[in-house]
Amino acid sequence: MAVLELTNISKHFGAIHAVSDVSFAIEPGEVVGLMGDNGAGKSTLVKMIAGNYRPSEGSMKMDGAELVLHKPVDARRHGIEIVHQDLALCDNLTAAANVFLGRELRKGVWPLAVLDYATMYRRSGEIFKELKSETRPRDLVKQMSGGQRQAVAIARTMLSEAKIVLMDEPTAAISVRQVAEVLNLIRELRSKGIAVVLISHRMPDVFTVADRVIVMRRGRKVADKQIARSSPEEVTGLITGAIEQVA
Amino acid sequence: MAVTLDQTIAHKQHTWLSRLLNAQTFWVLLAVILACIYLSFATDSFATTKNLYNITRNVTFVAIIALGMTLVIITGGIDLSVGSVLCLCSMVLGVTMHAGYSIEVGIAAAIATALIVGAFNGVLIAYLGFPPFVVTLGMLSIARSLAMVASGNTVVFEFGPDHDKLLSLGGGAWLFGIANPVLYMIILALLTGFVLRWTKFGRHVYAIGGNEHAATLTGVPVKPIKVAVYMISALSAGIAGIIQTGWLGAITTNIGAGLELQVIAAAVIGGANLAGGVGTAFGALVGAALIEIIRNSLGLLGINAFWQGTFIGGAIVLAVMFDRIRNFRQSE
Ligand SMILES: Nc1ncnc2c1ncn2[C@@H]1O[C@H](COP(=O)(O)OP(=O)(O)O)[C@@H](O)[C@H]1O
Ligand SMILES: [Mg+2]
C-alpha cells in the first residue's frame, strides 16, 4: 500500500495558482525525484506534505488513512520530515539547538522541566558522525560552511524514525564530495524502507538515485515515470515545455 | 596523529575564557567595577552605606523593565510604551486603593492592566503584522492619556486602608537592610535568566530573533510567543510601577516619562542586539547599573547634570562599538 497518496491537491496564494490538481502516490522505500523550473510549485507541494501550508483543495492519505496537517508538528508526528530549500536555520543558535528546533528535549518534571543540553549535544554529535560531517554540535551556525549548514538541516530529519523524508534542493550549495554523501544517505533511507522525495535541479543526482521522476510545470504535474523508462533529454524537454506532457 | 571525525565533532571550539572575553556584558561589567573603585577613592560620598543604598534602589526600576525589554529585543522587536504603561499601572493601583480597596485588589488590577496592554500590543504585532515601533509608539500615547483620565490628572498620594502596606512594600528593607526593590529585581532577574537559558520558551525567543521564517517553518509557535513577550514587557513595567508607587508614596501622571529610552539604553549597553537574536538577563542588569553609576557619579564629582545625556549616549556607542570591532575581526 502507498505510504503517501495525494489526490487532486491544489494551492492558491490569492490569484497565484502555485499548485494545481496534482495527484500521485509513493510506496515505502521509493525515491521520487521531483523536478521543474523555478516557480513550478515544487516547494509549495512539499510544504503542504510537511504541514507548513494547508492545501486549498484535494486530500492526502497516509497508509490509507486520511491525513490532515495543521502545523509542522503534526507532520512530524506522522513520520514526515523535511529539509527546507533555504535550510531554515537560525544563525544565532548552535548546531544542536538548530537540529532540535521545535522539538527540544527536556528533563525533569513540569514545571521544572529544563532543556536537556547534554543529551541534545550528544544526539546531534552522533547524527553528524553518521552523516560523516565535521560539524560540532556546540558551534554557532553563523560560523559554519555551506556543507556544515546542510548537514545541520539534514540532521533534523534523522532525529526520529521517519516514514517519508522530503528534501528540497539538498545538494544546491555543497561540494561534490558532500553531494555524494547526501546521495548515499538517500540510498540508506531507501534501504530502511523510508520513502524519499528529492527536489533537485541536478539531473545526475536524480538519475543516479531516484526510482521515479515527477516533473512539474507551472503548478501542474506533466510527467510521472519510472527512471528506467525516461531520459535526461526527455525530462529537460518536459521542464522547459518543449515536450508538453507524457503519460 | 591524524584527527579523527570523532575528535573533530567532540572538540569544543570555545573555552569559557574566550567566551567571557567575547561577551559585551563582561566589558561593561568591568567598566562598572572600575568606575566603582575609582569613585570610592576619588570621592568621600560614593562608598557610603546611604549612597550605595540609593544607587542599588535607583537601578532597580530601569533594570526590572530592561529585563522585559531584553526579551522583546531578542525577538527583534521593540517596546516604546513601557514608560507610559508604568504610569498607567501605578495610576490604576493608586486609584483602586484610594477608592478603599485592599492592596491585593489594587495590585491585581494593576497587573491585569499591564497584561491587557501587553496582549493588545502583541496581538497587533504578531497576528496583524503591525511594526512593533508603530504599535508601541501608539500605546506610549494611549497609556499615558488613560492614566490622566483615570486620575483626572491629579496627584494620588492617599492609598486607602492599606496605605502603609504599600509604602513598606516599595520603600522598606525587609532582608539584611537591602532595599526591597533590589530584592524584587534580583528575583526577577534570576527568573528571566532561567527562562532564557533553560526553557523551551526561552530557546524559541532566541530562535524567533535569529530567523523568524525558520522558526515558523520548523513549527515554533511564533505568534503566541511574540504576544507573550510583549505581555511580559508590559508586566515588567507594571511591576516596576507598583514598586515605584510604594517607594515614592505619590503618583503623578508624568512618572516614567522618557523612561523607555533609558530602558532600551540599558538593554543595549548590556549586550542586547536590536537586530534580534542576542541578549541576556544579566546584561540588562549590568547595563542599568552602568547608567545609574554614570548619573550618580556626575553629581558626586561635581559635574554639571547637563552632561548626563552625553555620557550615557557615549556609553551606548562605546558598548556597541566593542561588538562591531569583534564582528569586523570575525568577518576578516
Ligand atoms: N507564500 C507564498 N505566497 C505567495 N506566493 C507564493 C508563496 N510561496 C510560493 N509562491 C508562488 O508560488 C509559485 C510556486 O513557487 P515554489 O513552490 O516556490 O516553486 P519552486 O519551488 O518549484 O521553485 C511561485 O510563483 C511563487 O512565487
Ligand atoms: Mg523551491
PDB file of N, CA, C and O in Angstrom, chain B residues 14-56:
ATOM      1  N   HIS B  14      35.276  26.864  21.817  1.00  0.00           N
ATOM      2  CA  HIS B  14      35.413  27.999  22.714  1.00  0.00           C
ATOM      3  C   HIS B  14      35.645  27.546  24.140  1.00  0.00           C
ATOM      4  O   HIS B  14      34.880  26.771  24.672  1.00  0.00           O
ATOM      5  N   THR B  15      36.715  28.039  24.744  1.00  0.00           N
ATOM      6  CA  THR B  15      36.880  27.820  26.170  1.00  0.00           C
ATOM      7  C   THR B  15      36.013  28.839  26.879  1.00  0.00           C
ATOM      8  O   THR B  15      35.535  29.798  26.278  1.00  0.00           O
ATOM      9  N   TRP B  16      35.810  28.646  28.178  1.00  0.00           N
ATOM     10  CA  TRP B  16      34.974  29.609  28.902  1.00  0.00           C
ATOM     11  C   TRP B  16      35.648  30.961  28.921  1.00  0.00           C
ATOM     12  O   TRP B  16      34.984  31.997  28.922  1.00  0.00           O
ATOM     13  N   LEU B  17      36.990  30.968  28.865  1.00  0.00           N
ATOM     14  CA  LEU B  17      37.691  32.257  28.914  1.00  0.00           C
ATOM     15  C   LEU B  17      37.458  33.054  27.628  1.00  0.00           C
ATOM     16  O   LEU B  17      37.135  34.245  27.676  1.00  0.00           O
ATOM     17  N   SER B  18      37.588  32.392  26.483  1.00  0.00           N
ATOM     18  CA  SER B  18      37.400  33.118  25.222  1.00  0.00           C
ATOM     19  C   SER B  18      35.957  33.593  25.117  1.00  0.00           C
ATOM     20  O   SER B  18      35.663  34.652  24.590  1.00  0.00           O
ATOM     21  N   ARG B  19      35.043  32.781  25.653  1.00  0.00           N
ATOM     22  CA  ARG B  19      33.638  33.178  25.615  1.00  0.00           C
ATOM     23  C   ARG B  19      33.419  34.425  26.480  1.00  0.00           C
ATOM     24  O   ARG B  19      32.715  35.345  26.104  1.00  0.00           O
ATOM     25  N   LEU B  20      34.086  34.429  27.647  1.00  0.00           N
ATOM     26  CA  LEU B  20      33.960  35.560  28.567  1.00  0.00           C
ATOM     27  C   LEU B  20      34.492  36.837  27.913  1.00  0.00           C
ATOM     28  O   LEU B  20      33.841  37.883  27.917  1.00  0.00           O
ATOM     29  N   LEU B  21      35.690  36.728  27.335  1.00  0.00           N
ATOM     30  CA  LEU B  21      36.312  37.919  26.750  1.00  0.00           C
ATOM     31  C   LEU B  21      35.538  38.394  25.522  1.00  0.00           C
ATOM     32  O   LEU B  21      35.664  39.537  25.109  1.00  0.00           O
ATOM     33  N   ASN B  22      34.735  37.514  24.945  1.00  0.00           N
ATOM     34  CA  ASN B  22      33.956  37.888  23.762  1.00  0.00           C
ATOM     35  C   ASN B  22      32.627  38.541  24.102  1.00  0.00           C
ATOM     36  O   ASN B  22      31.945  39.043  23.231  1.00  0.00           O
ATOM     37  N   ALA B  23      32.265  38.493  25.391  1.00  0.00           N
ATOM     38  CA  ALA B  23      30.935  38.985  25.750  1.00  0.00           C
ATOM     39  C   ALA B  23      30.977  40.469  26.079  1.00  0.00           C
ATOM     40  O   ALA B  23      31.778  40.918  26.899  1.00  0.00           O
ATOM     41  N   GLN B  24      30.101  41.204  25.409  1.00  0.00           N
ATOM     42  CA  GLN B  24      29.995  42.643  25.674  1.00  0.00           C
ATOM     43  C   GLN B  24      29.684  42.892  27.148  1.00  0.00           C
ATOM     44  O   GLN B  24      30.217  43.800  27.773  1.00  0.00           O
ATOM     45  N   THR B  25      28.821  42.045  27.720  1.00  0.00           N
ATOM     46  CA  THR B  25      28.428  42.191  29.118  1.00  0.00           C
ATOM     47  C   THR B  25      29.649  42.205  30.038  1.00  0.00           C
ATOM     48  O   THR B  25      29.708  42.957  31.005  1.00  0.00           O
ATOM     49  N   PHE B  26      30.620  41.367  29.712  1.00  0.00           N
ATOM     50  CA  PHE B  26      31.811  41.298  30.547  1.00  0.00           C
ATOM     51  C   PHE B  26      32.533  42.642  30.586  1.00  0.00           C
ATOM     52  O   PHE B  26      32.925  43.127  31.637  1.00  0.00           O
ATOM     53  N   TRP B  27      32.688  43.259  29.438  1.00  0.00           N
ATOM     54  CA  TRP B  27      33.416  44.528  29.378  1.00  0.00           C
ATOM     55  C   TRP B  27      32.639  45.648  30.062  1.00  0.00           C
ATOM     56  O   TRP B  27      33.223  46.513  30.715  1.00  0.00           O
ATOM     57  N   VAL B  28      31.322  45.617  29.930  1.00  0.00           N
ATOM     58  CA  VAL B  28      30.514  46.633  30.601  1.00  0.00           C
ATOM     59  C   VAL B  28      30.589  46.427  32.114  1.00  0.00           C
ATOM     60  O   VAL B  28      30.745  47.383  32.883  1.00  0.00           O
ATOM     61  N   LEU B  29      30.554  45.168  32.532  1.00  0.00           N
ATOM     62  CA  LEU B  29      30.664  44.866  33.959  1.00  0.00           C
ATOM     63  C   LEU B  29      32.005  45.371  34.483  1.00  0.00           C
ATOM     64  O   LEU B  29      32.090  45.971  35.563  1.00  0.00           O
ATOM     65  N   LEU B  30      33.050  45.139  33.700  1.00  0.00           N
ATOM     66  CA  LEU B  30      34.380  45.611  34.084  1.00  0.00           C
ATOM     67  C   LEU B  30      34.377  47.133  34.246  1.00  0.00           C
ATOM     68  O   LEU B  30      34.929  47.675  35.212  1.00  0.00           O
ATOM     69  N   ALA B  31      33.725  47.812  33.305  1.00  0.00           N
ATOM     70  CA  ALA B  31      33.642  49.272  33.385  1.00  0.00           C
ATOM     71  C   ALA B  31      32.917  49.699  34.657  1.00  0.00           C
ATOM     72  O   ALA B  31      33.339  50.641  35.342  1.00  0.00           O
ATOM     73  N   VAL B  32      31.833  48.995  34.999  1.00  0.00           N
ATOM     74  CA  VAL B  32      31.086  49.317  36.216  1.00  0.00           C
ATOM     75  C   VAL B  32      31.983  49.154  37.436  1.00  0.00           C
ATOM     76  O   VAL B  32      32.049  50.027  38.308  1.00  0.00           O
ATOM     77  N   ILE B  33      32.701  48.032  37.492  1.00  0.00           N
ATOM     78  CA  ILE B  33      33.542  47.764  38.658  1.00  0.00           C
ATOM     79  C   ILE B  33      34.658  48.800  38.774  1.00  0.00           C
ATOM     80  O   ILE B  33      34.908  49.352  39.846  1.00  0.00           O
ATOM     81  N   LEU B  34      35.310  49.092  37.642  1.00  0.00           N
ATOM     82  CA  LEU B  34      36.391  50.079  37.674  1.00  0.00           C
ATOM     83  C   LEU B  34      35.872  51.448  38.096  1.00  0.00           C
ATOM     84  O   LEU B  34      36.504  52.150  38.897  1.00  0.00           O
ATOM     85  N   ALA B  35      34.693  51.805  37.573  1.00  0.00           N
ATOM     86  CA  ALA B  35      34.113  53.098  37.950  1.00  0.00           C
ATOM     87  C   ALA B  35      33.845  53.142  39.446  1.00  0.00           C
ATOM     88  O   ALA B  35      34.123  54.156  40.114  1.00  0.00           O
ATOM     89  N   CYS B  36      33.328  52.031  39.991  1.00  0.00           N
ATOM     90  CA  CYS B  36      33.046  51.987  41.426  1.00  0.00           C
ATOM     91  C   CYS B  36      34.326  52.144  42.244  1.00  0.00           C
ATOM     92  O   CYS B  36      34.372  52.890  43.222  1.00  0.00           O
ATOM     93  N   ILE B  37      35.370  51.431  41.820  1.00  0.00           N
ATOM     94  CA  ILE B  37      36.639  51.519  42.549  1.00  0.00           C
ATOM     95  C   ILE B  37      37.171  52.947  42.500  1.00  0.00           C
ATOM     96  O   ILE B  37      37.550  53.542  43.510  1.00  0.00           O
ATOM     97  N   TYR B  38      37.154  53.523  41.291  1.00  0.00           N
ATOM     98  CA  TYR B  38      37.650  54.890  41.121  1.00  0.00           C
ATOM     99  C   TYR B  38      36.874  55.857  42.013  1.00  0.00           C
ATOM    100  O   TYR B  38      37.461  56.665  42.742  1.00  0.00           O
ATOM    101  N   LEU B  39      35.536  55.740  41.967  1.00  0.00           N
ATOM    102  CA  LEU B  39      34.702  56.679  42.713  1.00  0.00           C
ATOM    103  C   LEU B  39      34.888  56.517  44.223  1.00  0.00           C
ATOM    104  O   LEU B  39      34.803  57.494  44.974  1.00  0.00           O
ATOM    105  N   SER B  40      35.172  55.297  44.677  1.00  0.00           N
ATOM    106  CA  SER B  40      35.383  55.097  46.108  1.00  0.00           C
ATOM    107  C   SER B  40      36.597  55.892  46.587  1.00  0.00           C
ATOM    108  O   SER B  40      36.621  56.402  47.705  1.00  0.00           O
ATOM    109  N   PHE B  41      37.616  55.947  45.726  1.00  0.00           N
ATOM    110  CA  PHE B  41      38.814  56.681  46.125  1.00  0.00           C
ATOM    111  C   PHE B  41      38.689  58.181  45.852  1.00  0.00           C
ATOM    112  O   PHE B  41      39.147  59.001  46.626  1.00  0.00           O
ATOM    113  N   ALA B  42      38.062  58.524  44.743  1.00  0.00           N
ATOM    114  CA  ALA B  42      38.030  59.916  44.318  1.00  0.00           C
ATOM    115  C   ALA B  42      37.047  60.764  45.120  1.00  0.00           C
ATOM    116  O   ALA B  42      37.188  61.977  45.190  1.00  0.00           O
ATOM    117  N   THR B  43      36.026  60.138  45.684  1.00  0.00           N
ATOM    118  CA  THR B  43      35.048  60.915  46.452  1.00  0.00           C
ATOM    119  C   THR B  43      34.834  60.272  47.824  1.00  0.00           C
ATOM    120  O   THR B  43      35.017  59.074  48.001  1.00  0.00           O
ATOM    121  N   ASP B  44      34.436  61.101  48.761  1.00  0.00           N
ATOM    122  CA  ASP B  44      34.148  60.579  50.095  1.00  0.00           C
ATOM    123  C   ASP B  44      32.729  60.022  50.158  1.00  0.00           C
ATOM    124  O   ASP B  44      32.413  59.175  50.976  1.00  0.00           O
ATOM    125  N   SER B  45      31.886  60.535  49.279  1.00  0.00           N
ATOM    126  CA  SER B  45      30.464  60.242  49.437  1.00  0.00           C
ATOM    127  C   SER B  45      29.989  59.033  48.642  1.00  0.00           C
ATOM    128  O   SER B  45      28.869  58.587  48.796  1.00  0.00           O
ATOM    129  N   PHE B  46      30.861  58.446  47.784  1.00  0.00           N
ATOM    130  CA  PHE B  46      30.367  57.336  46.957  1.00  0.00           C
ATOM    131  C   PHE B  46      30.150  56.067  47.771  1.00  0.00           C
ATOM    132  O   PHE B  46      29.059  55.498  47.794  1.00  0.00           O
ATOM    133  N   ALA B  47      31.203  55.628  48.443  1.00  0.00           N
ATOM    134  CA  ALA B  47      31.152  54.324  49.102  1.00  0.00           C
ATOM    135  C   ALA B  47      30.503  54.390  50.487  1.00  0.00           C
ATOM    136  O   ALA B  47      30.847  53.644  51.378  1.00  0.00           O
ATOM    137  N   THR B  48      29.552  55.277  50.652  1.00  0.00           N
ATOM    138  CA  THR B  48      28.830  55.313  51.927  1.00  0.00           C
ATOM    139  C   THR B  48      27.610  54.406  51.825  1.00  0.00           C
ATOM    140  O   THR B  48      27.086  54.175  50.741  1.00  0.00           O
ATOM    141  N   THR B  49      27.178  53.892  52.979  1.00  0.00           N
ATOM    142  CA  THR B  49      26.028  52.998  53.002  1.00  0.00           C
ATOM    143  C   THR B  49      24.828  53.657  52.339  1.00  0.00           C
ATOM    144  O   THR B  49      24.106  53.044  51.556  1.00  0.00           O
ATOM    145  N   LYS B  50      24.655  54.934  52.650  1.00  0.00           N
ATOM    146  CA  LYS B  50      23.472  55.623  52.159  1.00  0.00           C
ATOM    147  C   LYS B  50      23.485  55.754  50.631  1.00  0.00           C
ATOM    148  O   LYS B  50      22.499  55.476  49.959  1.00  0.00           O
ATOM    149  N   ASN B  51      24.647  56.126  50.095  1.00  0.00           N
ATOM    150  CA  ASN B  51      24.736  56.290  48.644  1.00  0.00           C
ATOM    151  C   ASN B  51      24.570  54.956  47.917  1.00  0.00           C
ATOM    152  O   ASN B  51      23.882  54.877  46.908  1.00  0.00           O
ATOM    153  N   LEU B  52      25.211  53.911  48.452  1.00  0.00           N
ATOM    154  CA  LEU B  52      25.099  52.608  47.805  1.00  0.00           C
ATOM    155  C   LEU B  52      23.655  52.115  47.851  1.00  0.00           C
ATOM    156  O   LEU B  52      23.156  51.509  46.893  1.00  0.00           O
ATOM    157  N   TYR B  53      23.001  52.392  48.983  1.00  0.00           N
ATOM    158  CA  TYR B  53      21.589  52.029  49.110  1.00  0.00           C
ATOM    159  C   TYR B  53      20.768  52.741  48.032  1.00  0.00           C
ATOM    160  O   TYR B  53      19.953  52.132  47.352  1.00  0.00           O
ATOM    161  N   ASN B  54      21.033  54.021  47.856  1.00  0.00           N
ATOM    162  CA  ASN B  54      20.327  54.801  46.841  1.00  0.00           C
ATOM    163  C   ASN B  54      20.588  54.290  45.429  1.00  0.00           C
ATOM    164  O   ASN B  54      19.675  54.148  44.633  1.00  0.00           O
ATOM    165  N   ILE B  55      21.876  54.040  45.144  1.00  0.00           N
ATOM    166  CA  ILE B  55      22.212  53.570  43.792  1.00  0.00           C
ATOM    167  C   ILE B  55      21.503  52.262  43.498  1.00  0.00           C
ATOM    168  O   ILE B  55      20.822  52.121  42.482  1.00  0.00           O
ATOM    169  N   THR B  56      21.653  51.296  44.415  1.00  0.00           N
ATOM    170  CA  THR B  56      21.063  49.978  44.137  1.00  0.00           C
ATOM    171  C   THR B  56      19.554  50.102  43.967  1.00  0.00           C
ATOM    172  O   THR B  56      18.972  49.448  43.105  1.00  0.00           O
TER     173      THR B  56
END
